[in-house]
Coordinates of C-alpha atoms in Angstrom, one line a residue:
X638 CA -8.2 -28.5 -22.7
X639 CA -5.5 -26.5 -20.8
X640 CA -5.4 -26.4 -17.2
X641 CA -7.6 -23.4 -15.8
X642 CA -9.4 -23.3 -19.1
X643 CA -12.9 -23.1 -17.5
X644 CA -11.4 -20.7 -14.5
X645 CA -13.2 -17.6 -16.1
X646 CA -16.5 -19.7 -16.1
X647 CA -16.3 -20.4 -12.5
X648 CA -14.8 -16.8 -11.5
X649 CA -16.9 -14.3 -9.4
X650 CA -18.1 -11.6 -11.7
X651 CA -17.5 -8.0 -10.9
X652 CA -20.8 -6.5 -9.8
X653 CA -20.0 -3.4 -11.6
X654 CA -19.0 -4.3 -14.9
X655 CA -19.9 -8.1 -15.1
X656 CA -16.3 -9.2 -16.2
X657 CA -14.6 -12.0 -14.3
X658 CA -12.5 -11.2 -11.2
X659 CA -9.5 -13.8 -11.6
X660 CA -6.1 -14.1 -10.3
X661 CA -3.9 -15.5 -12.9
X662 CA -1.9 -18.5 -12.2
X663 CA 1.6 -17.3 -12.7
X664 CA 3.2 -20.4 -13.9
X665 CA 0.5 -20.3 -16.8
X666 CA 1.4 -16.9 -18.0
X667 CA 3.8 -17.5 -20.9
X668 CA 6.8 -15.4 -20.6
X669 CA 6.0 -13.8 -17.4
X670 CA 9.2 -12.8 -15.6
X671 CA 10.3 -15.1 -12.7
X672 CA 10.5 -12.1 -10.2
X673 CA 7.5 -10.0 -11.7
X674 CA 5.1 -8.3 -9.6
X675 CA 2.6 -11.1 -9.4
X676 CA 5.1 -13.5 -8.0
X677 CA 5.5 -11.7 -4.9
X678 CA 4.2 -13.7 -1.7
X679 CA 1.2 -11.3 -0.6
X680 CA -1.2 -9.0 -2.3
X681 CA 0.4 -5.8 -0.5
X682 CA 3.9 -6.9 -2.0
X683 CA 2.5 -7.4 -5.3
X684 CA 0.7 -3.9 -5.4
X685 CA 4.1 -2.3 -4.2
X686 CA 5.9 -4.1 -7.0
X687 CA 3.3 -2.7 -9.5
X688 CA 3.9 0.7 -8.2
X689 CA 7.6 0.3 -8.7
X690 CA 7.1 -0.7 -12.3
X691 CA 4.8 2.3 -12.7
X692 CA 7.6 4.4 -11.6
X693 CA 5.9 5.4 -8.4
X694 CA 7.9 5.8 -5.4
X695 CA 6.0 4.7 -2.2
X696 CA 6.9 5.7 1.4
X697 CA 5.2 6.6 4.6
X698 CA 4.1 10.2 5.7
X699 CA 6.6 11.5 8.1
X700 CA 5.0 14.9 9.0
X701 CA 1.4 14.7 10.5
X702 CA -1.8 14.9 8.2
X703 CA -5.4 15.1 8.9
X704 CA -7.0 12.1 10.3
X705 CA -9.1 11.4 7.3
X706 CA -6.2 11.2 4.9
X707 CA -4.7 8.1 3.8
X708 CA -2.3 9.1 1.5
X709 CA -0.5 12.1 -0.4
X710 CA 0.2 11.8 -4.1
X711 CA 2.4 14.3 -6.3
X712 CA 3.4 14.0 -9.8
X713 CA 6.8 15.3 -11.3
X714 CA 6.1 16.4 -14.8
X715 CA 9.6 17.9 -15.2
X716 CA 11.5 14.7 -15.6
X717 CA 11.9 12.7 -19.0
X718 CA 9.9 9.9 -17.4
X719 CA 6.7 10.6 -15.9
X720 CA 7.2 10.0 -12.0
X721 CA 5.0 10.0 -8.9
X722 CA 5.5 9.9 -5.4
X723 CA 2.9 8.3 -3.0
X724 CA 3.1 8.8 0.8
X725 CA 0.9 6.7 3.1
X726 CA -0.2 7.5 6.5
X727 CA 1.9 4.9 8.7
X728 CA -1.0 3.7 10.8
X729 CA -3.0 2.1 7.7
X730 CA -4.2 -1.5 8.2
X731 CA -2.6 -3.7 5.6
X732 CA -5.9 -4.2 3.6
X733 CA -6.5 -0.3 3.4
X734 CA -2.9 0.3 2.5
X735 CA -3.2 -2.2 -0.3
X736 CA -6.3 -0.7 -1.6
X737 CA -5.0 2.8 -1.4
X738 CA -2.0 2.0 -3.2
X739 CA -3.9 0.2 -6.0
X740 CA -6.2 3.3 -6.3
X741 CA -3.2 5.7 -6.5
X742 CA -1.6 3.6 -9.2
X743 CA -4.9 3.6 -11.1
X744 CA -4.9 7.5 -10.7
X745 CA -1.4 8.0 -11.7
X746 CA -1.6 5.7 -14.8
X747 CA -5.3 5.8 -15.9
X748 CA -6.2 9.4 -15.2
X749 CA -3.1 11.4 -14.4
X750 CA -5.1 14.6 -15.1
X751 CA -6.9 14.2 -12.0
X752 CA -3.5 15.0 -10.3
X753 CA -1.8 17.1 -12.9
X754 CA -4.6 19.6 -13.4
X755 CA -4.3 20.6 -9.5
X756 CA -2.2 23.6 -8.7
X757 CA 0.4 21.7 -7.2
X758 CA 0.3 18.6 -9.2
X759 CA -0.8 16.9 -5.9
X760 CA -3.8 15.4 -4.2
X761 CA -4.6 13.7 -1.0
X762 CA -6.7 10.5 -0.9
X763 CA -9.1 9.9 1.8
X764 CA -9.5 7.0 4.3
X765 CA -13.2 6.7 3.6
X766 CA -14.3 4.4 0.9
X767 CA -16.9 5.5 -1.6
X768 CA -19.2 3.2 -3.2
X769 CA -17.6 1.1 -6.0
X770 CA -17.8 2.6 -9.4
X771 CA -18.5 1.1 -12.9
X772 CA -15.6 2.9 -14.5
X773 CA -12.8 5.2 -13.3
X774 CA -9.6 4.6 -11.2
X775 CA -11.5 2.9 -8.3
X776 CA -12.8 0.4 -10.8
X777 CA -9.4 -0.2 -12.4
X778 CA -7.9 -0.6 -9.0
X779 CA -10.5 -3.1 -7.9
X780 CA -9.7 -5.3 -11.0
X781 CA -5.8 -4.7 -10.2
X782 CA -6.3 -5.8 -6.7
X783 CA -8.1 -9.0 -7.8
X784 CA -5.3 -9.9 -10.2
X785 CA -3.0 -9.5 -7.0
X786 CA -5.1 -11.8 -5.1
X787 CA -7.1 -9.1 -3.0
X788 CA -10.8 -8.8 -2.9
X789 CA -12.2 -5.6 -1.7
X790 CA -15.7 -4.3 -1.5
X791 CA -14.5 -0.9 -3.1
X792 CA -11.3 0.6 -3.9
X793 CA -12.7 4.1 -4.8
X794 CA -11.6 6.9 -2.4
X795 CA -12.4 10.7 -2.3
X796 CA -9.4 12.9 -3.5
X797 CA -8.8 16.3 -2.6
X798 CA -6.5 18.9 -4.5
X799 CA -3.3 20.1 -2.5

């Protein structure tokens, strides 16, 4: 039996969908790039590397925003490649920053119409966590975070059109 064959049997199950929440062992991923996102040393760095792979430019907000805003997300549909910009409130703690980035990636990749159907192709993401969901970008983000080695009670946040 290969190493970690029983890993899924011992894994914590997602309370929302029942699927195992596991972080893969990178050395057991056949053909995985030696410098791939999952090889980075921390969950935040892994999520940032995933953002880069998804063509999401991540930076800090330079102008003031509302106190309840964690990030601003804009999508550029005028390029040959779908591209997005994610600007984070600079005072976010690392755990919240990690979760918000994953949520933004899940929105951009999984449900881009939540952004592109707004008047300015832009949204604000709240700092307030919502209850976990059984589907949608927050659920996808929660599984993404687990893969990156980060456990969170919820990666679902309110969004507001800009």
